Coordinates of C-alpha atoms in Angstrom, one line a residue:
Chain A
M1 CA 0.0 0.1 0.0
E2 CA 1.2 3.5 -0.9
T3 CA 2.3 5.4 2.1
I4 CA 0.8 8.9 2.3
I5 CA 1.7 10.3 5.8
E6 CA 4.4 8.9 8.1
C7 CA 5.4 10.0 11.6
R8 CA 8.9 9.3 12.6
E9 CA 9.8 9.5 16.3
V10 CA 7.5 12.5 16.7
G11 CA 7.3 14.3 20.0
F12 CA 5.5 17.4 21.2
S13 CA 5.2 19.5 24.4
Y14 CA 3.0 22.4 25.4
G15 CA 5.6 24.3 27.6
P16 CA 7.0 21.9 30.0
R17 CA 4.1 19.4 29.6
R18 CA 5.0 16.5 27.3
I19 CA 2.0 15.6 25.2
L20 CA 3.4 13.2 22.8
G21 CA 6.5 11.2 22.5
E22 CA 8.2 8.7 20.2
I23 CA 5.2 8.4 17.8
T24 CA 6.0 6.3 14.8
L25 CA 3.2 5.5 12.6
S26 CA 2.4 5.3 8.8
F27 CA -0.9 5.8 7.0
G28 CA -1.5 4.3 3.6
K29 CA -3.7 5.6 0.8
G30 CA -7.3 4.6 0.8
S31 CA -7.5 3.4 4.3
M32 CA -9.5 4.5 7.4
H33 CA -7.7 4.9 10.7
G34 CA -9.4 5.3 14.0
I35 CA -7.5 6.8 16.8
L36 CA -8.6 5.8 20.2
G37 CA -7.7 7.1 23.6
A38 CA -8.9 8.6 26.9
N39 CA -9.6 12.4 27.1
G40 CA -6.2 14.1 27.3
A41 CA -4.2 11.2 25.9
G42 CA -3.1 13.4 23.0
K43 CA -5.3 12.5 20.2
S44 CA -6.1 16.0 19.1
T45 CA -2.5 17.0 19.3
L46 CA -1.5 14.1 17.1
L47 CA -4.1 15.1 14.5
K48 CA -2.8 18.7 14.6
L49 CA 0.7 17.5 14.0
L50 CA -0.6 15.5 10.9
T51 CA -2.4 18.6 9.4
G52 CA 0.7 20.6 9.9
A53 CA -1.1 23.1 12.3
L54 CA 1.5 22.2 14.9
R55 CA 5.2 21.5 14.2
P56 CA 6.7 18.4 16.0
E57 CA 9.3 19.3 18.4
A58 CA 11.2 16.0 17.9
G59 CA 11.2 13.8 14.9
E60 CA 9.4 14.6 11.6
V61 CA 6.0 14.3 10.0
L62 CA 6.5 13.1 6.3
Y63 CA 4.1 13.6 3.4
R64 CA 4.8 11.3 0.6
G65 CA 8.5 11.0 1.8
K66 CA 8.9 14.8 2.2
P67 CA 8.9 16.7 5.4
L68 CA 5.3 18.2 5.8
R69 CA 6.7 21.6 7.0
S70 CA 8.4 22.0 3.7
F71 CA 5.1 22.3 2.0
G72 CA 3.6 25.9 2.1
Q73 CA 0.5 26.3 4.0
R74 CA -1.6 26.7 0.8
A75 CA 0.0 23.7 -0.8
A76 CA -0.8 21.6 2.2
A77 CA -4.4 22.8 2.2
R78 CA -4.8 21.2 -1.2
K79 CA -3.7 17.8 0.2
I80 CA -4.9 17.6 3.7
A81 CA -8.4 18.7 4.9
Y82 CA -9.2 19.1 8.7
I83 CA -12.6 18.8 10.3
P84 CA -13.0 19.8 13.9
Q85 CA -15.2 18.2 16.5
D86 CA -17.3 21.2 17.1
P87 CA -16.7 23.7 14.1
V88 CA -16.9 27.4 14.8
F89 CA -19.2 29.4 12.6
A90 CA -18.9 33.0 13.8
F91 CA -20.9 34.6 11.1
P92 CA -24.2 33.4 9.4
F93 CA -22.7 32.3 6.1
T94 CA -25.0 30.3 3.9
V95 CA -24.2 26.6 3.5
T96 CA -23.1 27.1 -0.1
E97 CA -20.7 29.9 1.0
V98 CA -19.3 27.6 3.7
V99 CA -18.6 24.8 1.3
L100 CA -17.1 27.2 -1.3
M101 CA -14.6 28.2 1.5
G102 CA -12.9 24.9 0.8
R103 CA -11.9 26.4 -2.6
A104 CA -9.8 29.0 -0.8
P105 CA -6.4 27.2 -1.4
Y106 CA -7.0 27.5 -5.1
I107 CA -8.4 31.1 -5.4
G108 CA -6.1 34.1 -5.6
R109 CA -6.1 37.1 -3.3
F110 CA -8.7 39.4 -5.0
E111 CA -10.7 36.7 -6.9
F112 CA -14.0 35.3 -6.5
E113 CA -15.0 31.7 -7.1
R114 CA -15.6 30.7 -10.8
E115 CA -18.6 28.9 -12.0
S116 CA -16.5 25.6 -12.0
D117 CA -15.9 26.1 -8.3
L118 CA -19.6 26.5 -7.7
E119 CA -20.4 23.4 -9.6
M120 CA -17.9 21.5 -7.4
A121 CA -19.5 22.7 -4.3
R122 CA -22.9 21.7 -5.7
R123 CA -21.5 18.2 -6.2
A124 CA -20.0 18.0 -2.9
M125 CA -23.3 19.0 -1.3
E126 CA -25.0 16.3 -3.2
T127 CA -22.3 13.7 -2.2
V128 CA -23.1 14.2 1.5
G129 CA -26.8 14.7 0.9
I130 CA -27.4 18.4 1.8
S131 CA -28.2 19.9 -1.6
H132 CA -31.6 21.0 -0.2
L133 CA -29.8 23.2 2.5
D134 CA -27.7 25.2 -0.1
K135 CA -29.4 28.6 0.7
R136 CA -29.9 28.0 4.3
L137 CA -27.8 29.9 6.9
I138 CA -25.2 27.6 8.6
S139 CA -26.6 29.1 12.0
E140 CA -30.0 27.8 11.3
I141 CA -29.3 24.1 10.6
S142 CA -28.7 21.3 13.1
S143 CA -25.4 20.2 14.3
G144 CA -25.4 17.0 12.3
E145 CA -26.1 19.0 9.1
R146 CA -23.4 21.4 10.0
Q147 CA -21.0 18.5 10.3
L148 CA -22.1 17.4 6.9
A149 CA -21.4 20.8 5.5
S150 CA -18.0 20.7 6.9
I151 CA -17.3 17.4 5.1
A152 CA -18.6 19.0 1.8
R153 CA -16.2 21.9 2.5
A154 CA -13.3 19.4 3.0
L155 CA -14.2 17.7 -0.1
V156 CA -14.0 20.7 -2.4
Q157 CA -10.4 21.0 -1.2
E158 CA -9.9 17.8 -3.3
P159 CA -7.7 16.4 -0.5
E160 CA -5.7 13.2 -0.5
V161 CA -6.2 13.0 3.3
M162 CA -9.1 13.9 5.5
I163 CA -8.3 14.4 9.2
L164 CA -11.4 14.5 11.5
D165 CA -11.4 15.1 15.4
E166 CA -14.3 13.1 16.8
P167 CA -16.5 14.0 13.8
A168 CA -19.6 12.3 15.2
T169 CA -19.3 12.6 19.0
F170 CA -22.2 15.1 19.5
L171 CA -24.6 13.4 17.1
D172 CA -27.4 11.0 17.3
I173 CA -27.0 7.4 16.1
R174 CA -28.6 8.0 12.7
H175 CA -26.4 11.0 11.9
R176 CA -23.3 9.3 13.2
S177 CA -23.8 6.2 11.0
E178 CA -24.7 8.6 8.0
I179 CA -21.3 10.4 8.5
M180 CA -19.4 7.2 9.0
N181 CA -20.9 5.7 5.9
I182 CA -20.1 8.8 3.8
L183 CA -16.4 8.6 5.0
K184 CA -16.3 4.9 4.0
R185 CA -17.6 5.8 0.6
L186 CA -15.0 8.5 0.1
R187 CA -12.4 6.0 1.0
D188 CA -13.6 3.4 -1.5
E189 CA -14.6 5.6 -4.3
R190 CA -11.9 8.3 -4.2
G191 CA -9.1 6.5 -2.3
I192 CA -9.0 9.2 0.3
L193 CA -7.0 8.4 3.4
I194 CA -9.2 9.1 6.4
I195 CA -7.8 9.5 9.8
A196 CA -10.3 10.1 12.7
A197 CA -10.0 10.5 16.5
T198 CA -13.1 8.8 18.1
H199 CA -14.6 7.8 21.4
D200 CA -17.1 5.6 19.7
I201 CA -15.8 2.1 20.2
F202 CA -18.7 0.5 18.3
G203 CA -18.1 2.8 15.3
A204 CA -14.4 1.9 15.5
L205 CA -15.2 -1.7 15.2
Y206 CA -17.5 -1.3 12.3
Y207 CA -16.0 1.3 10.1
F208 CA -12.3 1.5 10.5
D209 CA -9.5 -0.6 8.9
E210 CA -6.9 0.2 11.4
I211 CA -6.8 1.3 14.9
I212 CA -4.3 3.3 16.9
M213 CA -4.4 3.5 20.6
I214 CA -2.8 6.4 22.4
R215 CA -2.2 6.3 26.0
E216 CA -0.4 9.0 28.0
G217 CA 1.1 10.4 24.7
R218 CA 2.5 7.1 23.4
V219 CA 1.2 4.6 21.0
F220 CA 0.0 1.9 23.2
A221 CA -1.3 -0.5 20.5
E222 CA -1.8 -0.4 16.7
G223 CA -2.9 -2.7 14.0
N224 CA -6.1 -3.9 12.3
V225 CA -9.3 -3.7 14.1
A226 CA -9.9 -7.4 14.9
E227 CA -6.4 -7.7 16.5
V228 CA -6.2 -4.5 18.5
V229 CA -9.8 -3.9 19.8
T230 CA -9.8 -6.6 22.6
G231 CA -11.2 -6.2 26.0
E232 CA -7.9 -6.3 27.4
N233 CA -6.4 -3.4 25.4
L234 CA -9.5 -1.3 25.9
S235 CA -9.6 -1.8 29.6
A236 CA -5.9 -0.8 29.8
L237 CA -6.5 2.1 27.5
Y238 CA -9.4 3.7 29.4
G239 CA -8.4 2.4 32.9
T240 CA -11.9 0.8 33.4
G241 CA -13.2 -2.7 32.7
V242 CA -14.3 -3.1 29.1
A243 CA -15.2 -6.4 27.5
V244 CA -15.5 -7.4 23.8
R245 CA -17.6 -10.5 22.8
K246 CA -18.0 -11.8 19.3
E247 CA -21.2 -13.7 18.5
D248 CA -22.7 -14.7 15.1
G249 CA -20.3 -12.3 13.3
K250 CA -21.5 -9.5 15.5
V251 CA -19.4 -7.7 18.1
F252 CA -20.6 -6.6 21.5
V253 CA -18.7 -4.1 23.7
Y254 CA -19.9 -3.5 27.3
Q255 CA -18.6 -2.3 30.5
G256 CA -17.5 -4.9 33.0
D257 CA -15.1 -7.7 32.9
Chain B
M1 CA -26.7 35.6 -6.7
P2 CA -23.0 34.6 -7.2
A3 CA -20.7 36.7 -4.9
K4 CA -18.9 38.4 -7.7
K5 CA -22.2 39.7 -9.3
K6 CA -23.4 40.7 -5.9
F7 CA -20.2 42.6 -5.2
L8 CA -20.2 44.5 -8.4
T9 CA -23.9 45.4 -8.2
A10 CA -23.4 46.7 -4.6
I11 CA -20.3 48.7 -5.6
V12 CA -22.1 50.5 -8.4
V13 CA -25.1 51.3 -6.3
L14 CA -23.2 52.5 -3.4
T15 CA -20.8 54.5 -5.6
A16 CA -23.8 56.2 -7.2
L17 CA -25.2 56.9 -3.6
W18 CA -21.9 58.5 -2.6
I19 CA -21.9 60.7 -5.7
A20 CA -25.3 61.8 -5.0
V21 CA -24.7 62.6 -1.4
A22 CA -21.4 64.3 -2.1
F23 CA -23.1 66.5 -4.8
V24 CA -25.8 67.5 -2.3
S25 CA -23.4 68.2 0.4
V26 CA -21.0 70.5 -1.6
F27 CA -24.0 72.7 -2.6
S28 CA -25.5 72.9 0.8
G29 CA -24.7 75.6 3.3
I30 CA -25.6 79.0 4.5
Y31 CA -23.9 80.9 1.6
D32 CA -25.9 79.8 -1.5
A33 CA -25.1 81.1 -5.0
G34 CA -26.1 79.3 -8.2
I35 CA -24.3 76.2 -9.1
I36 CA -22.6 77.5 -12.1
E37 CA -21.4 80.8 -10.4
T38 CA -20.0 78.7 -7.6
V39 CA -18.1 76.3 -9.7
T40 CA -16.7 78.6 -12.3
G41 CA -15.8 81.4 -10.0
G42 CA -18.5 83.8 -11.2
D43 CA -19.2 84.5 -7.5
P44 CA -15.7 84.7 -5.9
L45 CA -16.9 84.2 -2.4
A46 CA -19.2 81.2 -3.2
S47 CA -16.2 79.8 -5.3
T48 CA -13.8 80.2 -2.3
I49 CA -16.1 78.4 0.1
F50 CA -16.7 75.7 -2.4
Y51 CA -13.1 74.9 -3.2
K52 CA -11.5 75.7 0.0
I53 CA -14.1 74.5 2.5
R54 CA -16.8 72.4 1.2
I55 CA -14.8 70.0 -1.1
P56 CA -12.1 69.3 1.4
R57 CA -14.8 68.8 4.0
V58 CA -16.7 66.2 1.9
L59 CA -13.3 64.5 1.2
M60 CA -12.6 64.4 4.8
A61 CA -16.1 63.0 5.6
T62 CA -15.6 60.4 2.9
I63 CA -12.2 59.3 4.1
A64 CA -13.1 59.4 7.9
G65 CA -16.6 57.6 7.4
G66 CA -15.1 55.0 5.0
T67 CA -12.1 54.3 7.2
L68 CA -14.1 53.9 10.4
A69 CA -16.5 51.7 8.7
I70 CA -13.9 49.3 7.2
C71 CA -12.1 49.2 10.6
G72 CA -15.4 48.3 12.2
A73 CA -15.9 45.5 9.8
A74 CA -12.3 44.2 10.0
L75 CA -12.5 44.2 14.0
Q76 CA -15.9 42.3 13.9
A77 CA -14.0 39.7 11.7
L78 CA -11.0 39.7 14.2
F79 CA -13.2 39.4 17.3
R80 CA -15.8 37.1 15.6
N81 CA -18.3 39.4 17.0
P82 CA -20.6 41.9 15.2
L83 CA -20.6 44.2 18.2
A84 CA -16.9 45.1 17.9
S85 CA -16.0 48.5 16.4
P86 CA -13.2 51.2 17.2
F87 CA -15.8 52.9 19.5
T88 CA -17.2 49.9 21.4
L89 CA -13.7 48.6 22.0
G90 CA -12.4 51.8 23.5
I91 CA -9.9 52.2 20.7
S92 CA -11.4 55.7 19.8
G93 CA -11.0 56.6 23.4
G94 CA -7.4 55.5 23.4
A95 CA -6.7 57.3 20.2
S96 CA -8.3 60.4 21.7
L97 CA -6.2 60.3 24.8
G98 CA -3.0 59.8 22.7
A99 CA -3.9 62.7 20.5
I100 CA -4.7 65.0 23.4
I101 CA -1.4 64.2 25.2
A102 CA 0.5 65.0 22.0
M103 CA -1.4 68.2 21.5
R104 CA -1.1 69.4 25.1
T105 CA 2.5 68.5 25.8
G106 CA 3.4 70.7 22.7
L107 CA 4.8 67.8 20.7
A108 CA 2.4 68.7 18.0
A109 CA 3.6 72.2 17.6
G110 CA 7.2 71.3 18.5
F111 CA 8.2 69.3 15.5
L112 CA 6.8 67.3 12.6
G113 CA 3.4 68.8 13.4
F114 CA 0.4 66.6 12.8
S115 CA 2.2 63.3 12.4
V116 CA 3.2 63.1 16.2
V117 CA -0.4 63.5 17.1
T118 CA -1.2 60.6 14.8
I119 CA 1.6 58.4 16.0
F120 CA 0.4 58.9 19.5
A121 CA -3.2 58.1 18.5
F122 CA -1.9 55.1 16.7
V123 CA 0.2 53.7 19.6
F124 CA -2.6 54.2 22.0
S125 CA -5.1 52.6 19.7
L126 CA -2.8 49.6 19.3
L127 CA -2.3 49.1 23.1
T128 CA -6.0 49.4 23.7
M129 CA -6.8 46.8 21.1
L130 CA -4.2 44.4 22.4
F131 CA -5.4 44.7 25.9
V132 CA -9.2 44.3 25.0
Y133 CA -8.3 41.3 22.8
S134 CA -6.4 39.5 25.5
V135 CA -8.9 40.4 28.2
S136 CA -12.0 39.4 26.2
R137 CA -10.6 36.0 24.9
V138 CA -11.4 33.1 27.0
G139 CA -10.1 29.8 25.8
G140 CA -9.7 31.1 22.3
I141 CA -13.3 32.4 22.0
V142 CA -14.2 36.1 22.5
A143 CA -16.9 36.3 25.1
T144 CA -19.2 39.1 24.0
G145 CA -19.9 40.2 27.7
R146 CA -16.3 40.5 28.4
L147 CA -15.6 42.3 25.2
L148 CA -18.1 45.0 25.7
L149 CA -17.3 45.3 29.4
A150 CA -13.6 45.7 28.6
G151 CA -14.4 48.4 25.9
V152 CA -16.7 50.3 28.4
V153 CA -14.1 50.1 31.2
M154 CA -11.3 51.4 28.7
N155 CA -13.6 54.3 27.7
F156 CA -14.1 55.2 31.3
L157 CA -10.5 55.2 32.0
Y158 CA -9.7 57.2 29.1
S159 CA -12.3 59.8 29.9
A160 CA -10.9 60.1 33.4
F161 CA -7.5 60.7 31.9
I162 CA -8.9 63.2 29.4
L163 CA -10.6 65.0 32.1
F164 CA -7.5 65.1 34.2
V165 CA -5.7 66.7 31.3
Q166 CA -8.6 69.1 30.7
F167 CA -8.4 70.3 34.3
F168 CA -4.9 71.4 34.1
S169 CA -5.5 73.2 30.8
N170 CA -6.4 76.9 30.4
F171 CA -9.8 78.0 29.2
T172 CA -9.0 78.2 25.4
E173 CA -7.2 74.9 25.4
S174 CA -10.0 73.2 27.3
L175 CA -12.6 74.6 25.0
Q176 CA -10.6 73.4 22.0
T177 CA -10.2 69.9 23.4
L178 CA -13.9 69.8 24.2
R179 CA -14.9 70.7 20.7
W180 CA -12.5 68.2 19.2
I181 CA -13.8 65.4 21.5
M182 CA -17.3 66.0 20.1
G183 CA -16.0 64.9 16.7
S184 CA -16.0 67.3 14.1
L185 CA -15.1 67.6 10.3
D186 CA -14.5 71.4 10.5
I187 CA -11.3 71.7 8.4
V188 CA -10.0 74.3 6.0
G189 CA -8.0 73.4 2.9
Y190 CA -6.5 70.1 1.8
G191 CA -3.6 69.7 4.2
E192 CA -5.4 67.6 6.6
V193 CA -7.1 65.5 4.0
W194 CA -3.8 64.5 2.6
R195 CA -2.1 63.9 5.8
T196 CA -5.0 61.6 6.9
L197 CA -5.0 59.8 3.7
L198 CA -1.2 59.1 4.0
F199 CA -2.0 56.7 6.9
A200 CA -5.6 55.8 6.4
L201 CA -5.1 54.6 2.8
P202 CA -2.4 52.0 3.4
G203 CA -4.3 50.6 6.4
C204 CA -7.6 50.3 4.5
L205 CA -5.8 48.7 1.5
L206 CA -4.1 46.2 3.8
L207 CA -7.6 45.4 5.3
L208 CA -9.1 45.0 1.9
S209 CA -6.3 42.6 0.7
I210 CA -7.1 40.2 3.5
T211 CA -10.9 39.8 3.3
K212 CA -10.8 36.2 2.2
E213 CA -8.6 35.3 5.3
M214 CA -11.2 37.0 7.4
N215 CA -14.0 34.9 6.0
L216 CA -11.9 31.7 6.7
F217 CA -10.9 33.0 10.2
G218 CA -14.6 32.9 11.0
L219 CA -14.5 29.1 10.8
G220 CA -12.1 29.1 13.8
D221 CA -8.4 29.1 14.1
D222 CA -7.7 25.5 13.3
V223 CA -9.9 25.3 10.2
A224 CA -8.7 28.6 8.9
S225 CA -5.1 27.4 9.3
S226 CA -5.9 24.1 7.5
L227 CA -7.2 26.1 4.6
G228 CA -4.0 28.0 4.1
V229 CA -4.4 31.1 6.4
D230 CA -1.5 32.2 8.4
V231 CA -3.8 33.1 11.4
R232 CA -1.3 34.9 13.6
K233 CA 0.0 37.1 10.6
M234 CA -3.7 37.9 9.7
E235 CA -4.4 39.0 13.4
K236 CA -1.3 41.2 13.4
E237 CA -2.2 42.8 10.2
I238 CA -5.7 43.6 11.4
Y239 CA -4.3 45.1 14.7
F240 CA -1.8 47.2 12.9
A241 CA -4.1 48.4 10.0
T242 CA -7.0 49.3 12.0
S243 CA -4.9 51.2 14.8
L244 CA -3.0 53.1 12.1
S245 CA -6.0 54.1 9.9
A246 CA -8.5 54.6 12.7
G247 CA -5.9 56.5 14.7
A248 CA -5.1 58.7 11.7
V249 CA -8.7 59.7 11.2
I250 CA -9.5 60.1 14.9
S251 CA -6.4 62.4 15.4
V252 CA -8.0 64.8 13.0
T253 CA -11.7 64.5 13.5
G254 CA -11.9 63.5 17.1
P255 CA -13.7 60.4 18.1
I256 CA -16.8 60.0 15.8
G257 CA -18.7 57.2 17.2
F258 CA -20.9 54.4 15.9
V259 CA -20.1 54.7 12.2
G260 CA -17.9 51.4 12.4
L261 CA -20.7 49.6 14.2
I262 CA -23.8 50.6 12.2
I263 CA -22.5 50.5 8.6
P264 CA -21.2 47.0 8.5
H265 CA -24.4 45.9 10.3
I266 CA -26.8 47.3 7.9
L267 CA -24.6 45.9 4.9
R268 CA -24.8 42.5 6.4
M269 CA -28.6 42.6 6.8
I270 CA -28.8 43.3 2.9
L271 CA -25.7 41.7 1.5
G272 CA -25.0 38.7 3.7
V273 CA -21.8 38.2 5.7
D274 CA -19.0 37.8 3.0
N275 CA -16.3 40.1 4.0
R276 CA -15.0 40.4 0.4
I277 CA -18.2 42.3 -0.2
I278 CA -18.8 43.8 3.3
L279 CA -15.5 45.6 3.7
P280 CA -15.3 47.4 0.3
C281 CA -18.9 48.3 0.7
S282 CA -18.5 49.5 4.2
F283 CA -16.1 52.1 2.9
L284 CA -18.6 53.4 0.4
L285 CA -21.6 53.5 2.6
G286 CA -19.5 54.8 5.6
A287 CA -18.4 57.6 3.4
S288 CA -21.9 58.4 2.2
F289 CA -23.2 58.2 5.9
L290 CA -20.7 60.5 7.4
T291 CA -21.0 63.1 4.4
L292 CA -24.7 63.0 4.9
A293 CA -24.4 63.3 8.8
D294 CA -22.0 66.2 8.3
T295 CA -24.4 67.9 5.9
V296 CA -27.1 67.7 8.4
S297 CA -24.9 68.9 11.2
R298 CA -24.1 72.0 9.1
T299 CA -27.7 72.7 8.0
L300 CA -30.1 71.5 10.7
I301 CA -30.0 74.7 12.8
S302 CA -27.9 76.9 10.6
P303 CA -26.0 79.1 11.0
V304 CA -25.1 77.1 14.0
E305 CA -23.0 74.0 13.2
I306 CA -23.5 71.0 15.5
P307 CA -20.5 68.7 15.8
V308 CA -21.0 65.8 13.6
G309 CA -20.1 63.4 16.4
I310 CA -23.4 64.4 18.2
I311 CA -25.3 63.4 15.1
T312 CA -23.7 60.0 14.5
A313 CA -23.8 59.2 18.2
S314 CA -27.6 60.1 18.2
I315 CA -28.3 57.9 15.2
G316 CA -25.9 55.2 16.4
G317 CA -27.5 55.1 19.8
L318 CA -31.0 54.9 18.4
F319 CA -29.9 52.1 16.1
F320 CA -28.5 50.1 18.8
L321 CA -31.6 50.5 20.9
W322 CA -33.7 49.3 17.9
L323 CA -31.3 46.3 17.6
L324 CA -31.8 45.5 21.3
I325 CA -35.5 45.7 21.0
R326 CA -35.7 43.7 17.7
T327 CA -33.5 41.0 18.9
K328 CA -35.1 40.7 22.3
K329 CA -36.2 37.2 21.8
E330 CA -33.0 36.1 20.1
V331 CA -29.5 36.2 21.3
I332 CA -28.0 39.6 20.7
V333 CA -25.0 38.3 18.8

């Protein structure tokens, strides 16, 4: 599998506080990686290192073999899209306007979007199923719909990689599966590498190919879902008893031993 | 309507509005001769008033109104809050104190003239903005309550300092300062127009060149940065450009309030929130608004001239009140 992003011995601290250390990982094209870990384990920091928003203190993040920091910010924005957990929308832009902002890395200083950009935004809204919301204000729609708008915005960036920080944490079960299915489709149809932090163990089992477990700033376990997501690992990861049971091809996760 | 078409339409309409307002303004006043005599010099007195007083005054109103409105829109983008403006953040108060200190200590007359006053106004604006920004930001998000409170507190403090300076001034100086604080476009000749433009123009152009970044900044620091915006650089540019250009205007006209708050607000109600449209349009509508307000201030109870700051503060206050009543059931921001 073609490697897109690689972390080599990456470390990071906020001031004197060590957040991440000795992270070595590699992410291949067209796969879906879930990052599990307790609150404060360093998941978000790792994602920000992968988007290039933060620079590693030690080691290096490589993009197709070249240091990520050697890319300009605009060049990186054409390759890596980022979707936060709870996106900020300070002003009531329309949904179409928000989606079009994903074209920013392709548009010059005093330019407006061309018809082709608008067409791309329309298609992205169609892909995530929010075409009917195009003229609505982002402040008026539900948080699930806002998350879909964020994904459409990320899509028009034409990225190779989409990095999501707990994309579905605040959503109900229907919206959660809708979003995960969309991500899965993007992986299959466009070969987009998807990296998402998540607290949703069920989702992790159903949707992801690879799981990375982060505990106290270190990689605690990684590998394919079936190998890594075990009761033993989860219990150690969260510091509370978690059991995984497989029955008739279905997986059950519950609290306890 | 696509953004580009909306932008062009709005620019044409607002430019036409400004031309109409400017035309009415230059031909309004106590001394009234026919238009042709005035322009061609057939009536020398009318002609002198026209070229030496009214045209510079309309230009000054245009620069001041446009600059304050653009600064308001830019600060609203920076603070991610539609209630930010040079006036509500205490930046005008800071600029005023800076300007008064420069004037009273004789630095203004001492050397370089006007520009020392402007530099003081600029430095005080910048310091005020940095202070209010750091105080009102909690965990990366600007809290509206803290923002407005910080602005009010700064304004009170600056008022106290200004009164202190006033107390130790003689009667003439004190009256001069008082008149200046009321906000006025009472200038003669073109000197002040050019000197203001020298600082305000680069500031406004810088702000107009980063409107796309301002839009992206509205999606939060992390998303903006992932879309190619150098967030820290953009913030610094807005600090610098608004302090410079608003400081330059305020050091000449005194603190003219509410233009920076009302104008972008009205435009957003009509045109949406895209800063690529709102900023340039703010300049044009702000220019028209202040020119019109100045015309009213000169003609309302002529021959007495009311300081234009009183007019804009009255309109601004009423507008704010209307906003409060209208949005009673919603959240104000």
